[in-house]
Coordinates of C-alpha atoms and ligand atoms in Angstrom, one line a residue:
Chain A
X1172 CA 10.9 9.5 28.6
X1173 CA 13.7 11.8 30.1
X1174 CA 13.7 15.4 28.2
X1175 CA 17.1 15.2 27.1
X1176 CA 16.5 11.6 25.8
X1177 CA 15.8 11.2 21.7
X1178 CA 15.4 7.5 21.8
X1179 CA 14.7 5.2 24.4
X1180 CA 14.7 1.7 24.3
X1181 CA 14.0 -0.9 26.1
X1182 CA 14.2 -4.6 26.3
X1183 CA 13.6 -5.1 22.7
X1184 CA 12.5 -8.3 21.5
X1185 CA 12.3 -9.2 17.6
X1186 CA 10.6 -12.7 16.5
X1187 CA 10.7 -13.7 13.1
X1188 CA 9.2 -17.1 11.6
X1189 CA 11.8 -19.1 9.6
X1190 CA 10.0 -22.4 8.9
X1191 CA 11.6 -24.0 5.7
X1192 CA 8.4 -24.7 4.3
X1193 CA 6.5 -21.7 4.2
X1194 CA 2.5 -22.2 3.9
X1195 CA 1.5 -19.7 1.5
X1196 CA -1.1 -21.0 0.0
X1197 CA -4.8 -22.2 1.3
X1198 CA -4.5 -25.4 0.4
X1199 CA -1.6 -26.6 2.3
X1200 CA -2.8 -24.3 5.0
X1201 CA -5.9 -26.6 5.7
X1202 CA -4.2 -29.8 4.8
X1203 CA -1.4 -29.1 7.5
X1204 CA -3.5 -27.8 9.9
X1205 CA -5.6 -30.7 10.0
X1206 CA -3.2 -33.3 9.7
X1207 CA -1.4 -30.8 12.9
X1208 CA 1.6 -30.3 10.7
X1209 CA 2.0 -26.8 10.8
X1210 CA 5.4 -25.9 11.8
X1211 CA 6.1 -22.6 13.2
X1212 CA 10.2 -22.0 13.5
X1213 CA 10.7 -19.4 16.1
X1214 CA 14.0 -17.0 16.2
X1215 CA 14.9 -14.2 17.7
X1216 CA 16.8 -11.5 15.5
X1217 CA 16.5 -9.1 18.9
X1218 CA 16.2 -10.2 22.3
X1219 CA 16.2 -7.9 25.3
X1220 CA 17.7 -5.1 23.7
X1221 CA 18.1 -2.1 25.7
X1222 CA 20.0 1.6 25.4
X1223 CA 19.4 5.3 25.2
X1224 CA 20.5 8.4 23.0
X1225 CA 20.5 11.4 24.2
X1226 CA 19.9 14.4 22.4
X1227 CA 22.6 15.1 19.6
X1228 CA 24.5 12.3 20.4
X1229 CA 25.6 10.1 17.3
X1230 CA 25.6 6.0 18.6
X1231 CA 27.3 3.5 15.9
X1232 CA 26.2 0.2 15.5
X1233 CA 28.6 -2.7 15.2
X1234 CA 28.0 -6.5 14.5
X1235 CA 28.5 -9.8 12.0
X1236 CA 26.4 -10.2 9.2
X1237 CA 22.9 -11.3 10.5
X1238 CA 23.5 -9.9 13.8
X1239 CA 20.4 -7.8 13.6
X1240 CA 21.4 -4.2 12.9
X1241 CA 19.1 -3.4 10.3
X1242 CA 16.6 -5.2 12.0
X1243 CA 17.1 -2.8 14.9
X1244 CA 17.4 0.6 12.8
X1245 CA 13.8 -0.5 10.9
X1246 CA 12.0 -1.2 14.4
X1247 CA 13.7 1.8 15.8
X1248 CA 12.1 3.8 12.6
X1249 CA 8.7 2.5 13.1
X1250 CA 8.9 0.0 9.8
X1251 CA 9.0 -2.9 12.0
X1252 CA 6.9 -3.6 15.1
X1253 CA 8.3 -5.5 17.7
X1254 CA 7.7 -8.9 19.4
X1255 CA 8.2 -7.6 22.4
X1256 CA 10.0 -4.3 24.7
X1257 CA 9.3 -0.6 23.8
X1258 CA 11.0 1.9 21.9
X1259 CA 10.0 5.7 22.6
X1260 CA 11.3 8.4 20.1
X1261 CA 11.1 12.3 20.0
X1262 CA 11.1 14.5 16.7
X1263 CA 11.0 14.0 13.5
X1264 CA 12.8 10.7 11.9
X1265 CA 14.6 10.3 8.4
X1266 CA 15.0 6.7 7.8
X1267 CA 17.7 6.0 5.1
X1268 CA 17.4 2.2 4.7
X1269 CA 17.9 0.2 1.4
X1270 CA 18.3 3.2 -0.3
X1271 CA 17.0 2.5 -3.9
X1272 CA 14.3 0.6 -3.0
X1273 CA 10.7 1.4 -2.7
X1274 CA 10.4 3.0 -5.5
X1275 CA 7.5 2.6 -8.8
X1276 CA 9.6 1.5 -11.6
X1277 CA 7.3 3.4 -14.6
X1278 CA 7.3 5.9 -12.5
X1279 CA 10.1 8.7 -13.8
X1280 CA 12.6 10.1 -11.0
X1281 CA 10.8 13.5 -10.7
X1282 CA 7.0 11.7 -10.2
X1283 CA 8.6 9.3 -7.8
X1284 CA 10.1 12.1 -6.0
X1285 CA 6.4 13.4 -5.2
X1286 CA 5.4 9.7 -4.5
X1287 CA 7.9 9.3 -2.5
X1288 CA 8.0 12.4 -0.5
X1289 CA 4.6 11.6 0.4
X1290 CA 5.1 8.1 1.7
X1291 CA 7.9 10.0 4.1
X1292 CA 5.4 12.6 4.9
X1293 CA 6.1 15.5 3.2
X1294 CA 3.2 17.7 1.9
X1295 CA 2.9 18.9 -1.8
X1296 CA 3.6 22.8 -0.9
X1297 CA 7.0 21.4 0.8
X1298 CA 8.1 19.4 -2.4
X1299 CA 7.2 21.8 -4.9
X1300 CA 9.7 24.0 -3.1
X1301 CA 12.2 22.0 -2.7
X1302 CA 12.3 19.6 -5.7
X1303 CA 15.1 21.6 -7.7
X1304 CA 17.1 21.4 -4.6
X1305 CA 16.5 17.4 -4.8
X1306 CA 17.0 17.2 -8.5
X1307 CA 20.0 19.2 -8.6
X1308 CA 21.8 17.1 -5.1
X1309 CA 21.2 13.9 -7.3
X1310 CA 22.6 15.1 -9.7
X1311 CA 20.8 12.8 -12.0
X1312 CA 20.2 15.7 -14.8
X1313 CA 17.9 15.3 -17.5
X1314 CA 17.4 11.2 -16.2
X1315 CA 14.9 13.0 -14.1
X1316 CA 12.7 12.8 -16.7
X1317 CA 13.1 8.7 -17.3
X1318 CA 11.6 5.9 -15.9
X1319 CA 12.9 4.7 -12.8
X1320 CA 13.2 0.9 -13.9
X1321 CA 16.3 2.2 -16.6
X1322 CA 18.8 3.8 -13.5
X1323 CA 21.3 2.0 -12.4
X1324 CA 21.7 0.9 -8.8
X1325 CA 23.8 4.0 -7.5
X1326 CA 21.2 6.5 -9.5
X1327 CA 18.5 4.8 -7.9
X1328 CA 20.2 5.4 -4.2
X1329 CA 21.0 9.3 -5.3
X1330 CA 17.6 9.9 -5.6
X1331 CA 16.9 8.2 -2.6
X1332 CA 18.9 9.9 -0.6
X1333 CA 18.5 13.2 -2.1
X1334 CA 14.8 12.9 -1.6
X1335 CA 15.2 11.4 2.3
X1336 CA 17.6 14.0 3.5
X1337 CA 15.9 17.1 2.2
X1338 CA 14.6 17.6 5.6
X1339 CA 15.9 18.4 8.8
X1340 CA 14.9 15.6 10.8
X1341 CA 15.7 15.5 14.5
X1342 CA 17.1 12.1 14.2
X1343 CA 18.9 10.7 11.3
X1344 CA 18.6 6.8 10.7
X1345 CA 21.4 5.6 8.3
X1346 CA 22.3 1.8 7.4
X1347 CA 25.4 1.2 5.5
X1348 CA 24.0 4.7 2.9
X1349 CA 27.5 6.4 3.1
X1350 CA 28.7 3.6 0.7
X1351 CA 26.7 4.4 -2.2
X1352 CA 27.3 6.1 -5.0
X1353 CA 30.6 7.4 -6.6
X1354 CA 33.3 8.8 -4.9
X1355 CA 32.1 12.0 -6.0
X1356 CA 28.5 11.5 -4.7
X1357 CA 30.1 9.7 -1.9
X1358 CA 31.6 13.2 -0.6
X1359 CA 28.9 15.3 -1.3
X1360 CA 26.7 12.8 1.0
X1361 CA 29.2 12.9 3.9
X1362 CA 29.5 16.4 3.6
X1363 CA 25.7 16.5 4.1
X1364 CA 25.6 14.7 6.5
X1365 CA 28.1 16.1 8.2
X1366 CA 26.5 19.4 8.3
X1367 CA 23.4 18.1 9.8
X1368 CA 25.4 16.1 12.6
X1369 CA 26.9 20.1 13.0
X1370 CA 23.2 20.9 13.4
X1371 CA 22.8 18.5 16.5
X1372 CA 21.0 16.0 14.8
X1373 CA 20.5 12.5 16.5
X1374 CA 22.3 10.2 14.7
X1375 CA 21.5 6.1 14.7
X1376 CA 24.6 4.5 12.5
X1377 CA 25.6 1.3 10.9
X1378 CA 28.3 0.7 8.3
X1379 CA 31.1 -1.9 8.4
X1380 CA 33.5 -0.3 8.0
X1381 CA 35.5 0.4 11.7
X1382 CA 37.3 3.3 10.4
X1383 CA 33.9 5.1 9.4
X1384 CA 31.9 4.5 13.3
X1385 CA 34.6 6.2 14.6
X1386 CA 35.1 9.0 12.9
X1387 CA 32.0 9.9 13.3
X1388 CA 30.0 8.7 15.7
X1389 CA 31.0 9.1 19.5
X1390 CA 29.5 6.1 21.3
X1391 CA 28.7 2.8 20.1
X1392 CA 27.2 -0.6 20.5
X1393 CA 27.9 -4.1 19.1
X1394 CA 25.4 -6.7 18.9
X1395 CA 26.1 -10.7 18.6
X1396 CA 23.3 -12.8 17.4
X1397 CA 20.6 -10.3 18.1
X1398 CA 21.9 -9.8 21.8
X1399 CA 23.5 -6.2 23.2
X1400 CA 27.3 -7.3 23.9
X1401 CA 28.9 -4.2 24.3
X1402 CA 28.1 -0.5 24.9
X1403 CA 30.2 3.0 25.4
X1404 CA 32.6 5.3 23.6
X1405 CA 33.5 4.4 20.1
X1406 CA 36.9 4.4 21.0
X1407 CA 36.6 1.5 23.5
X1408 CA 34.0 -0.1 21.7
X1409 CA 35.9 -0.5 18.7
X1410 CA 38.8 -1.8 20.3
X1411 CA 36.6 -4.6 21.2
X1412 CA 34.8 -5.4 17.8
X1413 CA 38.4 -5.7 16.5
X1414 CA 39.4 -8.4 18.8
X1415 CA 36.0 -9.8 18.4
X1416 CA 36.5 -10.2 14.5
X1417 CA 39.9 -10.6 14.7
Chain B
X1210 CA -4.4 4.2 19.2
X1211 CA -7.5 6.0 19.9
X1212 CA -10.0 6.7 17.4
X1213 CA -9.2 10.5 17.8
X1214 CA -5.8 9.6 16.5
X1215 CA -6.4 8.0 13.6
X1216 CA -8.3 10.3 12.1
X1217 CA -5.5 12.8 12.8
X1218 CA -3.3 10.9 11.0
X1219 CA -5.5 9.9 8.3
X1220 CA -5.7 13.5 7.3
X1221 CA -1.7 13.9 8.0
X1222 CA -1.5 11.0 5.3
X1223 CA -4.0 12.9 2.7
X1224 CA -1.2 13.6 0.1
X1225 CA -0.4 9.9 -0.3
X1226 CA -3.7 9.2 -0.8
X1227 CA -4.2 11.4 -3.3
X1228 CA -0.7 10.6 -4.7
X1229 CA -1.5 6.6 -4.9
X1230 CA -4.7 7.3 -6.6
X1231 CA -2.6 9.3 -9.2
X1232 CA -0.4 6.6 -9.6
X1233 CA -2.6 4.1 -9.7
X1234 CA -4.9 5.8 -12.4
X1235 CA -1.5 7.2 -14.6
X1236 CA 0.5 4.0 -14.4
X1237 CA -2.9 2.1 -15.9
X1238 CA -3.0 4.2 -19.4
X1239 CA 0.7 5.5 -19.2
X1240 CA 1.8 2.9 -22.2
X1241 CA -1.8 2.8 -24.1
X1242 CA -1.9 5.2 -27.4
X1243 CA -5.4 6.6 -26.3
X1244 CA -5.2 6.8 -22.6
X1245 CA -7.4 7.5 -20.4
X1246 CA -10.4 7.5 -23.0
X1247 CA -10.3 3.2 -22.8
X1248 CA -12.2 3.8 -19.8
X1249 CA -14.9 4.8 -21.9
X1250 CA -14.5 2.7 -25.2
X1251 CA -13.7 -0.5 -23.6
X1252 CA -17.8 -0.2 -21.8
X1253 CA -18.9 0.8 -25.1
X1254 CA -17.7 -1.6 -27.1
X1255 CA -18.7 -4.2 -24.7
X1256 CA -22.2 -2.6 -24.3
X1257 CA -22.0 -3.5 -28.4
X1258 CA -20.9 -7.0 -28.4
X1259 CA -23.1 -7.8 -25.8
X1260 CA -26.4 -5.6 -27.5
X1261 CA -25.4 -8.1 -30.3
X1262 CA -25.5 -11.2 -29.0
X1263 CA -28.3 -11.2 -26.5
X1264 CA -30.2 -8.4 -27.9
X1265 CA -30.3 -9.3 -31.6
X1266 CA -29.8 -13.3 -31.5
X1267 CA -32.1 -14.0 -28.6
X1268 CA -34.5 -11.1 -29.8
X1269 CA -34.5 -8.6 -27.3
X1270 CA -36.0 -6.1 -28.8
X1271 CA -36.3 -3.1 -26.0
X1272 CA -34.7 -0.3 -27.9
X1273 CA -32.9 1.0 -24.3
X1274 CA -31.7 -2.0 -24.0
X1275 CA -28.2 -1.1 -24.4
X1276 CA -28.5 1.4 -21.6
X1277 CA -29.6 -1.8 -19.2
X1278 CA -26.6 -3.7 -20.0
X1279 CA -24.4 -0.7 -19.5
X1280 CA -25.5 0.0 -16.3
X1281 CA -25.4 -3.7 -15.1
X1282 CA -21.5 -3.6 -16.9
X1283 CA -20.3 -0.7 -15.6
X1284 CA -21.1 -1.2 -11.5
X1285 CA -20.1 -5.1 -11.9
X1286 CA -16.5 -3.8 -13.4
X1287 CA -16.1 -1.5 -10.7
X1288 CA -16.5 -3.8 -8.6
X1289 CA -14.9 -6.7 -9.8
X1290 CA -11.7 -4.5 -11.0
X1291 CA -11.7 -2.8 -7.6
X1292 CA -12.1 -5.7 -5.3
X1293 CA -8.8 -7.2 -7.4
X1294 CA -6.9 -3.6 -6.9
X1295 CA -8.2 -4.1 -3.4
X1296 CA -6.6 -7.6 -3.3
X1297 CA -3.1 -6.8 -4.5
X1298 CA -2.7 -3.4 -2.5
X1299 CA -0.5 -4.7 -0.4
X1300 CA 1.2 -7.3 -2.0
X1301 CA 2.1 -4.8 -5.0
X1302 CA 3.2 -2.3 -2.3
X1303 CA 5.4 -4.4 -0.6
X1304 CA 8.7 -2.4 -1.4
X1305 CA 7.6 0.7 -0.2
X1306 CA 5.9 -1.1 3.2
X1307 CA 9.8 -2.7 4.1
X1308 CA 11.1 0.9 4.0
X1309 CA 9.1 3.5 5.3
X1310 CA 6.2 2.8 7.8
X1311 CA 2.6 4.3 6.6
X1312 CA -0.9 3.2 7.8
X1313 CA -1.2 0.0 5.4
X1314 CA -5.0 1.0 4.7
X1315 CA -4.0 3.9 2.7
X1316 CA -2.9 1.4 0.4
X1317 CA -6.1 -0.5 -0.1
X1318 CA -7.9 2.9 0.2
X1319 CA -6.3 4.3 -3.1
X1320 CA -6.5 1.5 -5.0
X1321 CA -10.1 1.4 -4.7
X1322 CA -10.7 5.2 -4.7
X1323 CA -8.7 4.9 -8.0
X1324 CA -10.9 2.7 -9.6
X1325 CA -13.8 4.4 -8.8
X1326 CA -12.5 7.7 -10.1
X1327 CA -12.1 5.6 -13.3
X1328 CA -15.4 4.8 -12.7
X1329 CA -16.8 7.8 -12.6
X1330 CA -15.3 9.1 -15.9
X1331 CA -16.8 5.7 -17.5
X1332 CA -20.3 7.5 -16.7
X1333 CA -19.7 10.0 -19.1
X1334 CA -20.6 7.0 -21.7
X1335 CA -23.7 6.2 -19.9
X1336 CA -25.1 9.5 -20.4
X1337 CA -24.1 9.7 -23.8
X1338 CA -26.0 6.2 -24.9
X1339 CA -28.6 7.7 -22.6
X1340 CA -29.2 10.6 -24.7
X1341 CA -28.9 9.2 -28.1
X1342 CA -31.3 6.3 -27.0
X1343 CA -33.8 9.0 -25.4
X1344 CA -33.6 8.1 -21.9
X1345 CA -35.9 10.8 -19.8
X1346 CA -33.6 12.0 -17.1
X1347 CA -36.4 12.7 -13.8
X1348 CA -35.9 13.3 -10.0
X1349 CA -34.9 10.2 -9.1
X1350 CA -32.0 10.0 -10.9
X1351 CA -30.6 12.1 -7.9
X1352 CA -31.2 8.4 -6.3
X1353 CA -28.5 7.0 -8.5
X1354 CA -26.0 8.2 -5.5
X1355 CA -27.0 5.9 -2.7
X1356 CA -26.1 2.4 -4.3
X1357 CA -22.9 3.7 -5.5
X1358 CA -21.8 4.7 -2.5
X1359 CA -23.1 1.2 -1.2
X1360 CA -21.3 -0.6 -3.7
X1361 CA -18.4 1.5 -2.6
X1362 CA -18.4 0.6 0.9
X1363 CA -19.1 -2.8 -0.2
X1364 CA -16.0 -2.8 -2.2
X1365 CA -13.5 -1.5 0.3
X1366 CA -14.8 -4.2 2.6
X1367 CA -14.1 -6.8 -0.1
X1368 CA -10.6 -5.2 -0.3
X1369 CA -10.1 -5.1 3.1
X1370 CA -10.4 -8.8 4.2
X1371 CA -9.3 -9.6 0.4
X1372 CA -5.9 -8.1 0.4
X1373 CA -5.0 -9.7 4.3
X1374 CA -6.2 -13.2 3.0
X1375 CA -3.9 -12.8 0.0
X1376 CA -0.7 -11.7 2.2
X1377 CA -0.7 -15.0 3.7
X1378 CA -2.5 -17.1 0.9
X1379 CA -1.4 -16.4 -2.5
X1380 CA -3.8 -18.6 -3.9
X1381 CA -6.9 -16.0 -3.2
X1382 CA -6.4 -14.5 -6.4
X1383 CA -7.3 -17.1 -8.6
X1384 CA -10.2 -18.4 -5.9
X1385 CA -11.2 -14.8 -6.4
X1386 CA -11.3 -14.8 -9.9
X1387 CA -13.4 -17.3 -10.0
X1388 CA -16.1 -16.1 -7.4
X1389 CA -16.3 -12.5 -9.7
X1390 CA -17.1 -14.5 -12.4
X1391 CA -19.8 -16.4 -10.5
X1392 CA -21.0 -13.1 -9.3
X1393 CA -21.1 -11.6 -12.5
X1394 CA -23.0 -14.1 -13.9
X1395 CA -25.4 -13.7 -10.8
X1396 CA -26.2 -9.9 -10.5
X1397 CA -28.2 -9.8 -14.1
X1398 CA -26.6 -7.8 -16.0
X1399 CA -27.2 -8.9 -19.5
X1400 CA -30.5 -10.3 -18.7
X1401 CA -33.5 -9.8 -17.0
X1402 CA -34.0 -10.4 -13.2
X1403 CA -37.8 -12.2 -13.9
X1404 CA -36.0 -15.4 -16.4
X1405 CA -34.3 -16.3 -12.9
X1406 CA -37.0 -15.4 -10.4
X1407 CA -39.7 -17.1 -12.5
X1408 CA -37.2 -20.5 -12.0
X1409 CA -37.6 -20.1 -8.3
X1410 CA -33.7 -19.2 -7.8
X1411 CA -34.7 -15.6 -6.8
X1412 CA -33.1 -16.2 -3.6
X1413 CA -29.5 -15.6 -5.6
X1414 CA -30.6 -11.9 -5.9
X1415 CA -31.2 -11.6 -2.3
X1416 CA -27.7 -12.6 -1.3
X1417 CA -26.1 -10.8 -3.5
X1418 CA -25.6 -6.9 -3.1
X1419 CA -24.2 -5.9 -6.4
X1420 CA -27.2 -7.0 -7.9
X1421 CA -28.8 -4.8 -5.5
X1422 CA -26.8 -1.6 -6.0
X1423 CA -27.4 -2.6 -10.0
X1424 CA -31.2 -2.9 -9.9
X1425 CA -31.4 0.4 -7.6
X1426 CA -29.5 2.1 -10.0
X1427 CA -31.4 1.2 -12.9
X1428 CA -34.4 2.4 -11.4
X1429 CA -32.8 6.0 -10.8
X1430 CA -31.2 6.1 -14.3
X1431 CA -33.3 4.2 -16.6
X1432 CA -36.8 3.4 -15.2
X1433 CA -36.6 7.1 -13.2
X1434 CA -38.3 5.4 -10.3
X1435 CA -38.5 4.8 -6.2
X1436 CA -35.6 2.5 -5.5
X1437 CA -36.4 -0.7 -3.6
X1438 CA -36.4 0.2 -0.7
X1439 CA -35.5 -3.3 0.6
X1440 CA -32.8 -3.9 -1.6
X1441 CA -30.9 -0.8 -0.3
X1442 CA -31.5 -1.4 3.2
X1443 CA -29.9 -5.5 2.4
X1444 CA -27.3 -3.6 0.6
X1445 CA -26.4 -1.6 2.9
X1446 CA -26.2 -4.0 5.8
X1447 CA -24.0 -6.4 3.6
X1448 CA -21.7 -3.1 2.7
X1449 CA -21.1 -2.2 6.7
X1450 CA -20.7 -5.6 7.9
X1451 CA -18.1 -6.5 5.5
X1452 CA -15.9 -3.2 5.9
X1453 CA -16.3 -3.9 9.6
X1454 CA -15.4 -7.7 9.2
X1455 CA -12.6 -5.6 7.0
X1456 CA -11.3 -3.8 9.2
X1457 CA -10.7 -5.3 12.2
X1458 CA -9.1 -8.2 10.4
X1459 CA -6.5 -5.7 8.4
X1460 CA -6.1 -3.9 12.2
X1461 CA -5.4 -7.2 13.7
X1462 CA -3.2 -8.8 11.1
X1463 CA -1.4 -5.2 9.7
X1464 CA 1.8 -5.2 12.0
X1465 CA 2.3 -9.5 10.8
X1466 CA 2.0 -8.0 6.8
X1467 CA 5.8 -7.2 6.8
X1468 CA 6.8 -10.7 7.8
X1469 CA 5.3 -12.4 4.9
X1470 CA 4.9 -9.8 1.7
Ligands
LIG48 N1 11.7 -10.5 7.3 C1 12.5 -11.4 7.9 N2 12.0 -12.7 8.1 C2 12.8 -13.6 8.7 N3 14.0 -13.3 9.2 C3 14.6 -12.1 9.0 C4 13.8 -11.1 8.4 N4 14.6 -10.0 8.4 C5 15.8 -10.3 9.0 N5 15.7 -11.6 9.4 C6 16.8 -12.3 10.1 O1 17.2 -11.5 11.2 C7 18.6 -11.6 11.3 C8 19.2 -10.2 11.4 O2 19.1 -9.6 10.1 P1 19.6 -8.1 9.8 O3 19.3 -7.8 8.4 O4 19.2 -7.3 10.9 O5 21.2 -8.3 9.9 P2 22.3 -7.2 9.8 O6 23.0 -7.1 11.1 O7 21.8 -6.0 9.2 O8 23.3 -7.9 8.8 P3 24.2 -7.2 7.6 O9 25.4 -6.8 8.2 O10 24.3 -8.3 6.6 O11 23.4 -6.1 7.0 C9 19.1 -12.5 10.2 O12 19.5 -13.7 10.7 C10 18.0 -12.6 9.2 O13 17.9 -13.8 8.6
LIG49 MG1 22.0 -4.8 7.4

């Protein structure tokens, strides 16, 4: 990969299985497979995806419901690995996705926020310096000290993006996250982001909402069906997702 | 990957380990009123019950008795309880595997290395009924080491192949359910080796490596003699091949988990 690259890929293929009737269980397995009844549904979330970010560069991603964005964002973060093509990256990643999930429900906010932490990679000595700094960004107070299973949805995601952004990745990985929360917490998490973008972080981006990609990314992409249909500045591009949904 | 590699990141991933295992071992007694210290009673009073009944009504009248059956009891429920852990790892971990990508073994890892921390405070009861009932600690109880880390290796091979089987066939749980219980009742816990061998079905004890690591443990503990030496050799040949068998199933079928869990 090119120096001045931060991701690279290329020709990306994603296969997923979406037979109706799943087999999950031994018995049907063996009856199906000797009766030759096994029936493997075949589709393609990605096919022959292909693009590059340079360095610092922040590159939106547009599409329809189902089109395969997240899909994309969770290969490009390692989560996923895919059918086919190559994806290269350089530095370290933050992966918001599906903020409030993944966490241990009896676990309390502050023991999740070591679990956690480690699951992203983050040693002991790093959280024990920085968990007032997470505590007091979620703002979540003395609920620190509760059980995860009684926050709400929007606590849950403060948490999980206080914890995720607490380090100064080299590429920032962010599906539809500036969208949760209150309009309070909703500011606070632009703002950060915003100062790492001011940083020269790499930035990977997916909301729907138009007005959003182009304020703050500066190129973009659109996929349809899985399939790269567009690519350039987010001024362009954006023209052409509006006539597309339009 | 190179083997080089994973090592590298195998120490890289340490603090999950170690913060899995915690979880796994707080989450167990967070709601229970005494804690931790069930790991200790619930042997105990099972070592009672089962003292009772086979000791008293079918006249066994050994007075260490109790120390044999908690041996036996406490390696089988390793075992069995960390072969299930094993099992669910990644089924229970699913929500955490969809979000953030982490070698999947680290997840089967911990839940066994949990259990067997858990295991290891249980011992604290064996030596205590060991010194009430007298029990002569000599060298060989130094030998007590080599089938638990048998039955160790053993286990994490079980939870290897166990917890990929049960990604795509949910059904393995209950199927393994069912073959613990036929193990349990074949690794003699509660009774003597000899009643079976002297039936001619010895050949259930050669099969079967908990018994093994049970009877070599006794000897170190109880009987303070030389382990059979042929029994840990078979024990230890079972152990390897299944963590092999383990592992390159879970590294073949790892990057397909996502897709069905
Ligand atoms: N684990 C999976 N198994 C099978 N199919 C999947 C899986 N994950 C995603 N898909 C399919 O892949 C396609 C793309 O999904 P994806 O979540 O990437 O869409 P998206 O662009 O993020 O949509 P949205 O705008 O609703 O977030 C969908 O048709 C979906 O059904
Ligand atoms: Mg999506």
């Amino acid at each position: 990969m090119q120096k001045n690259l931060a991701i690279c890929v290329k020709d990306l293929g994603m296969r997923f299985n979406l037979s109706q009737e799943r087999v999950d269980n031994l018995k049907e397995f063996i009856i199906k497979f000797l009766r030759r009844d096994l029936k493997f549904n075949e589709f393609w979330a990605l096919k022959d995806v292909s693009f590059k970010i340079k360095k610092g560069e922040r590159l939106g991603v547009l599409g329809l419901n189902g089109s395969g964005k997240s899909t994309l964002l969770k290969v490009v973060s390692g989560v996923l690995k895919p059918s086919a093509g190559s994806i290269e990256t350089s530095g370290v990643i933050a992966p918001l996705l599906e903020l409030g999930a993944g966490f241990s429900p009896e676990y309390t906010g502050r023991e999740n926020i070591y679990l956690y932490g480690a699951v992203l990679g983050f040693t002991k000595e790093f959280l024990d310096e920085k968990i007032d700094e997470i505590v007091d960004f979620s703002g979540l107070g003395e609920f620190i000290e509760v059980p995860i299973k009684n926050y709400s949805s929007g606590m849950k995601a403060r948490l999980g993006f206080s914890i995720a952004t607490v380090v100064e990745p080299d590429i920032l990985i962010l599906d539809e996250v500036l969208s949760v929360g209150d309009k309070k917490f909703r500011r606070k998490s632009e703002n950060k982001i915003m100062s790492m973008f001011d940083r020269g972080v790499t930035v990977l981006f997916v909301s729907h909402s138009l007005e959003q990609v182009v304020r703050l990314c500066d190129r973009a992409i659109i996929l349809d069906s899985g399939r790269l249909v567009a690519e350039g500045p987010v001024d362009k591009v954006a023209r052409i997702y509006k006539n597309m949904t339009e | 990957m190179n083997l080089k590699q994973y090592f590298k990141n195998f120490y890289r991933y340490k603090y999950l380990l170690i913060e899995l295992v915690k979880k796994n071992i707080k989450l167990k007694y967070r709601r229970s009123y005494l804690g931790i210290l069930w790991t200790m009673i619930e042997p105990l009073l099972t070592m009672m019950v089962l003292t009772v009944v086979f000791g008293t009504f079918f006249g066994n009248d050994d007075p260490q008795y109790p120390v044999y059956i908690l041996c036996g009891r406490l390696l089988y429920s390793f075992f069995s309880s960390g072969s299930k852990a094993g099992l669910k790892a990644i089924s229970s971990n699913a929500s955490m595997i969809k979000k953030v990508y982490v070698p999947k073994y680290i997840y089967v890892f911990s839940a066994i290395i949990s259990n067997f921390v858990t295991f290891l405070i249980s011992l604290i009861v064996l030596v205590g009924v060991g010194i009430v009932l007298k029990v002569e600690p000599t060298i060989y109880l130094l030998q007590a080491i080599v089938p638990l880390v048998i039955l160790f290796v053993f286990s994490l091979g079980c939870g290897l192949i166990l917890s990929t089987l049960n990604v795509f066939f949910r059904d393995i749980e209950y199927i393994w359910s069912v073959a613990t219980l036929l193990i349990m009742y074949a690794s003699a816990i509660f009774y003597q080796p000899d009643k079976v061998i002297n039936t001619g079905n010895g050949w259930i004890f050669d099969i079967n490596p908990i018994f093994m690591c049970i009877s070599n443990f006794r000897d170190a503990v109880l009987y303070g003699r030389q382990m059979n030496m042929n029994y840990c050799m078979a024990s230890l040949a079972i152990a390897v091949v299944t963590v092999v068998v383990g592992a390159v199933l879970f590294y073949r079928k790892q990057d397909k988990f996502i897709l069905y869990v």
